[in-house]
Amino acid sequence: MRSRIERVIVTLVKERIDAFLITKAANVRYLSGYSGEDAILFITHKRRFFITDSRYALQARKDTKGFTVKIIKSTLTETVRDLARALKVRRLGFECNDLTHAQHERLVRTLPGTEIVPVSDIIEKLRQIKDAGEIRLIRRSVSILERSLIRFKTMLMPGLTERDLAAELEHFIKASGGEKSSFDIIVASGSNSAFPHARPTNRRIKSNDMVLLDLGVECEGYNSDLTRVFFLGKINPRTKKIYGIVKEANRRSIKAIRPGVEIFKIDEIARGFIRKRGFGAYFGHALGHGIGLEVHESPSISGRNHTVLKPGMVFTIEPAVYLPGRGGIRIEDMVLVTKKGCEVLTDGIYK
Ligand code: GLY
Ligand code: MN
Ligand code: MN
């Protein structure tokens, strides 16, 4: 089987791109194994260069295999220019979703004889399909997530603030073998849960509160992402009804996941169900997102995505209903598309 880089090169050849400048950190890591920062790749059809500065020289040599490590002497752009000239690069691809406008202009100015070609999604498309090693790391991340959730459940009681709970979880993740949380932990109680991406506040948990927890764990670069809503005492009947609707939307969309199905159909199953129950106006975001080296990556599980599901894709399913001033319910799971259907990686965790 072709290596990851060989598969990138197939596309470069097709697009007549002589060299490709890879700047996005997750893509650098995916192709080289390098887990640090401030590094880029410069790959041609035959050669592979890893460019960084002296701070990361040691780590680059330790992490990467098959690359010639170049340490920047003056500026990054000049290092790229020297390589492009030495290798007679006529068309140089760059990651147009990553480079800033200023960086792009500098590149164009420094390489007047070279055509600078915008490239997008080549590596992101490869990253959509996880291999066995990636799935193993995602599973490890989910297992720490699972333990963190149990910890959260035992801690959750009136009097603690949202921030207390988030801080304790952050510590627990690190003490349990995770690198860190995948994103700022969301602990949102009462009406705060109506903010889809709430920040933990100093609000104290009250008896009869509902508390939304959205948590992920990073494990050797790979992420997880899960949301559950907990109830401390009595649940008001309207909230209970909405919880049931969101849970059913989650179940129905997951049931439809299998290779060959177009993504927008999965989104519509959950959205259509919530709409029919009268809460369509309160579910604004996409149903989910791919997850791996980044928390949000391709494919987006949205009503506009006509991509066909394939085995090895890993993504979230997170239908929700947010009622401003009252509260929100989101039930988020992670699924792995298998040959015949899908496996819910986060199943059985407080659902
Ligand atoms: N935790 C971010 C998200 O669910 O997308
Ligand atoms: Mn998510
Ligand atoms: Mn989440």
XYZ file of C-alpha atoms and ligand atoms in Angstrom:
358
model
C 0.000 0.000 0.000
C 1.154 3.521 -0.753
C 2.431 5.625 2.126
C 0.643 8.826 3.105
C 3.200 10.993 1.322
C 3.131 8.817 -1.797
C -0.614 9.357 -1.958
C -0.151 13.123 -1.712
C 2.419 12.962 -4.491
C -0.047 11.180 -6.802
C -2.273 14.275 -6.609
C 0.664 16.647 -7.059
C 1.651 14.846 -10.247
C -1.944 14.999 -11.513
C -2.136 18.743 -10.809
C 1.327 19.360 -12.288
C 2.596 20.774 -9.001
C 6.380 20.349 -8.666
C 6.609 20.988 -4.934
C 4.148 21.360 -2.059
C 4.660 23.528 0.986
C 2.777 22.035 3.939
C 2.277 24.503 6.775
C -0.767 23.303 8.714
C 0.466 21.712 11.972
C -1.935 18.738 11.888
C -0.906 17.948 8.301
C 2.785 18.247 9.167
C 2.217 15.785 11.999
C 0.154 13.425 9.859
C 2.849 13.143 7.196
C 6.011 13.338 9.280
C 5.135 12.193 12.802
C 6.555 15.428 14.220
C 4.572 16.509 17.269
C 6.167 19.895 17.929
C 5.347 23.309 16.541
C 6.850 25.807 14.085
C 7.751 23.362 11.342
C 6.790 22.973 7.698
C 7.289 20.352 5.017
C 8.513 20.915 1.490
C 7.918 17.878 -0.675
C 8.650 17.317 -4.324
C 7.903 14.197 -6.366
C 11.237 12.754 -5.214
C 12.506 14.641 -2.161
C 11.176 15.369 1.336
C 12.377 18.270 3.416
C 11.472 19.135 6.971
C 12.050 22.816 7.782
C 12.208 24.187 11.290
C 14.370 26.458 13.450
C 17.173 25.529 15.800
C 14.874 25.209 18.839
C 13.290 22.110 17.323
C 16.307 20.580 15.547
C 16.700 17.771 18.057
C 13.032 16.865 18.168
C 12.757 16.965 14.377
C 15.582 14.465 13.987
C 14.043 12.239 16.663
C 10.437 12.314 15.382
C 10.797 12.212 11.622
C 11.941 9.493 9.270
C 12.778 9.845 5.593
C 13.063 13.657 5.676
C 16.080 15.877 5.151
C 15.944 18.275 8.092
C 16.725 21.885 7.163
C 17.317 24.387 9.920
C 16.323 27.948 9.035
C 19.372 30.194 8.903
C 17.822 33.533 7.928
C 14.071 33.503 7.248
C 11.607 30.755 6.442
C 10.703 32.326 3.092
C 14.365 32.485 2.058
C 14.867 28.856 3.031
C 11.892 27.925 0.847
C 13.195 30.127 -1.983
C 16.628 28.463 -1.869
C 15.075 25.006 -2.016
C 12.693 25.957 -4.814
C 15.561 27.395 -6.867
C 17.909 24.483 -6.248
C 15.227 22.004 -7.270
C 14.027 24.096 -10.248
C 10.440 24.268 -8.985
C 8.154 25.978 -11.509
C 4.828 25.432 -9.773
C 4.840 25.543 -5.969
C 1.657 24.509 -4.127
C 0.770 26.014 -0.758
C -2.025 25.314 1.735
C -4.384 28.169 0.966
C -6.579 27.460 3.996
C -3.640 27.895 6.294
C -1.196 30.528 5.027
C -2.045 34.114 5.928
C -2.441 36.745 3.247
C 0.817 38.394 4.372
C 2.750 35.101 4.244
C 1.390 34.391 0.773
C 2.404 37.839 -0.460
C 5.902 37.360 0.940
C 6.192 34.045 -0.891
C 5.055 35.579 -4.177
C 7.498 38.475 -3.760
C 10.439 36.241 -2.877
C 9.854 33.759 -5.704
C 9.125 35.936 -8.751
C 9.839 33.208 -11.314
C 7.712 30.555 -9.622
C 3.970 30.073 -9.946
C 2.463 29.912 -6.458
C -0.553 27.570 -6.620
C -3.314 27.403 -3.981
C -3.979 23.855 -2.797
C -6.686 22.690 -0.426
C -8.034 19.473 1.007
C -5.521 16.975 -0.427
C -4.254 15.917 2.990
C -7.566 16.641 4.741
C -9.267 14.122 2.427
C -6.693 11.450 3.262
C -7.128 12.198 6.953
C -10.862 11.496 6.711
C -10.129 7.756 6.666
C -8.408 6.610 9.830
C -5.986 3.679 9.779
C -5.684 1.038 12.513
C -3.038 2.999 14.449
C -5.142 6.157 14.460
C -8.239 4.252 15.581
C -6.234 2.714 18.429
C -5.234 6.184 19.665
C -8.790 7.484 19.351
C -10.021 4.514 21.385
C -7.416 5.225 24.042
C -8.552 8.840 24.153
C -12.182 7.710 24.520
C -11.307 5.368 27.363
C -9.718 8.219 29.361
C -12.743 10.325 28.480
C -14.973 7.606 29.877
C -13.105 7.566 33.172
C -13.224 11.373 33.330
C -16.976 11.234 32.959
C -17.324 8.818 35.839
C -15.155 11.174 37.904
C -17.380 14.083 36.915
C -20.511 12.213 37.927
C -19.121 11.457 41.391
C -18.013 15.059 41.879
C -21.154 16.746 40.659
C -23.048 18.297 43.572
C -24.685 21.555 44.556
C -22.354 24.288 45.776
C -19.479 23.702 43.339
C -18.958 26.204 40.538
C -18.739 25.315 36.853
C -15.096 26.377 36.985
C -14.339 24.104 39.959
C -15.641 21.149 37.994
C -13.792 22.043 34.779
C -10.485 22.556 36.644
C -10.785 19.228 38.434
C -11.489 17.440 35.154
C -8.493 19.049 33.456
C -6.297 17.737 36.246
C -7.921 14.309 36.166
C -7.304 13.959 32.410
C -3.584 14.652 32.802
C -3.286 12.372 35.824
C -5.005 9.592 33.849
C -2.579 9.565 30.927
C -4.206 12.096 28.580
C -2.023 14.954 27.330
C -4.704 17.569 27.967
C -8.333 18.255 27.209
C -8.977 18.494 23.477
C -10.603 21.937 23.855
C -11.700 24.235 26.657
C -13.948 22.027 28.780
C -17.578 23.116 28.731
C -19.427 22.833 32.031
C -22.660 24.792 31.650
C -25.336 24.691 34.321
C -28.940 25.859 34.268
C -29.672 28.461 31.609
C -25.933 28.683 30.732
C -26.374 25.438 28.830
C -28.281 27.370 26.161
C -24.912 28.686 24.887
C -23.647 25.986 22.496
C -20.014 26.787 23.325
C -20.439 28.079 26.861
C -17.414 29.022 28.973
C -17.427 27.751 32.557
C -18.407 30.530 34.956
C -18.413 31.029 38.718
C -22.080 30.061 38.848
C -22.672 27.559 41.618
C -24.535 24.359 40.860
C -27.957 24.305 42.509
C -30.142 21.411 43.504
C -32.491 20.515 40.646
C -30.049 22.027 38.132
C -29.243 20.520 34.777
C -25.539 20.514 33.866
C -24.171 20.102 30.371
C -20.654 18.691 30.077
C -18.756 18.744 26.766
C -15.369 17.102 27.085
C -12.549 15.679 24.974
C -9.163 14.141 25.665
C -6.018 14.477 23.570
C -3.925 11.334 23.362
C -0.719 11.374 21.276
C -2.282 14.105 19.161
C -5.643 12.338 18.674
C -8.835 13.757 20.112
C -12.234 12.766 21.412
C -15.391 14.815 21.931
C -18.545 13.965 23.863
C -21.468 15.815 25.427
C -23.820 14.644 28.137
C -26.434 16.449 30.203
C -26.843 15.545 33.873
C -29.808 16.300 36.131
C -29.279 16.829 39.841
C -32.806 16.436 41.041
C -36.236 16.839 39.570
C -36.391 17.270 35.815
C -39.092 19.609 34.598
C -41.456 17.909 32.136
C -40.633 20.233 29.227
C -36.892 19.589 29.618
C -37.557 15.884 29.860
C -39.526 16.010 26.633
C -36.742 17.900 24.835
C -34.134 15.476 26.168
C -36.124 12.610 24.692
C -36.360 14.352 21.313
C -32.619 15.066 21.133
C -31.771 11.531 22.204
C -34.065 10.087 19.563
C -32.546 12.380 16.901
C -29.112 11.126 17.931
C -30.273 7.482 17.781
C -32.023 7.761 14.430
C -29.147 9.488 12.661
C -26.595 7.005 14.038
C -28.760 4.108 12.913
C -28.570 5.365 9.322
C -24.768 5.576 9.210
C -23.170 3.096 6.829
C -20.812 3.213 3.841
C -22.350 4.647 0.687
C -24.793 7.037 2.363
C -24.395 10.727 1.562
C -23.616 12.825 4.620
C -26.393 15.391 4.128
C -28.939 12.605 4.562
C -27.613 11.809 8.044
C -27.884 15.475 9.003
C -31.425 15.631 7.665
C -32.571 12.597 9.662
C -31.705 14.309 12.966
C -32.706 17.805 11.867
C -35.963 16.677 10.288
C -36.930 14.797 13.450
C -36.233 17.816 15.691
C -38.101 20.046 13.215
C -41.159 17.791 13.189
C -41.272 17.908 16.974
C -41.399 21.714 16.765
C -37.860 22.656 17.825
C -36.178 23.100 14.436
C -35.522 26.791 15.084
C -33.440 25.900 18.135
C -30.905 23.644 16.425
C -28.635 25.892 14.373
C -25.299 24.136 13.973
C -24.230 21.184 11.848
C -24.987 17.698 13.150
C -21.326 16.852 13.643
C -17.734 16.964 12.441
C -14.833 14.689 11.649
C -12.373 14.268 14.488
C -8.799 13.026 14.702
C -5.631 15.105 14.867
C -7.966 18.114 15.016
C -11.163 18.319 17.038
C -12.981 19.729 14.043
C -11.845 18.308 10.745
C -13.230 16.929 7.530
C -15.863 15.645 6.903
C -18.351 18.137 8.258
C -21.620 16.328 9.017
C -23.809 19.038 7.575
C -26.780 19.432 5.292
C -24.519 20.795 2.551
C -22.050 17.931 2.429
C -22.695 15.437 -0.363
C -19.615 13.335 0.460
C -20.339 9.626 0.663
C -19.571 7.812 3.936
C -16.660 5.373 3.849
C -15.310 2.811 6.342
C -12.681 4.348 8.614
C -14.338 7.757 8.925
C -14.641 8.955 12.525
C -16.983 11.810 13.372
C -19.357 13.188 15.980
C -23.139 13.177 15.979
C -24.380 16.008 18.192
C -27.997 17.046 17.746
C -29.169 19.733 20.158
C -31.963 22.058 21.176
C -31.006 25.388 22.743
C -33.712 27.524 24.333
C -32.275 30.978 25.096
C -32.689 31.967 28.738
C -33.848 28.475 29.674
C -31.200 25.913 28.793
C -29.889 23.563 26.163
C -29.685 19.846 25.575
C -26.965 18.369 23.363
C -26.154 14.676 23.164
C -22.865 14.112 21.391
C -21.325 10.775 20.457
C -18.402 9.671 18.322
C -18.877 7.053 15.624
C -16.549 4.985 13.459
C -17.901 3.950 10.062
C -17.389 0.205 9.609
C -17.819 -2.040 6.548
C -21.501 -2.630 7.216
C -22.623 0.213 9.448
C -20.983 2.042 12.296
C -19.622 1.549 15.766
C -20.535 4.105 18.422
C -17.182 4.657 20.138
C -18.769 6.465 23.061
C -21.754 4.202 23.526
C -22.839 3.233 26.978
C -21.400 6.332 28.618
C -24.297 7.841 30.564
C -26.812 7.850 27.775
N -16.717 20.467 21.842
C -16.861 21.112 20.618
C -17.832 20.456 19.771
O -18.658 19.698 20.224
O -17.812 20.598 18.592
Mn -18.233 18.159 18.682
Mn -18.217 18.581 21.954
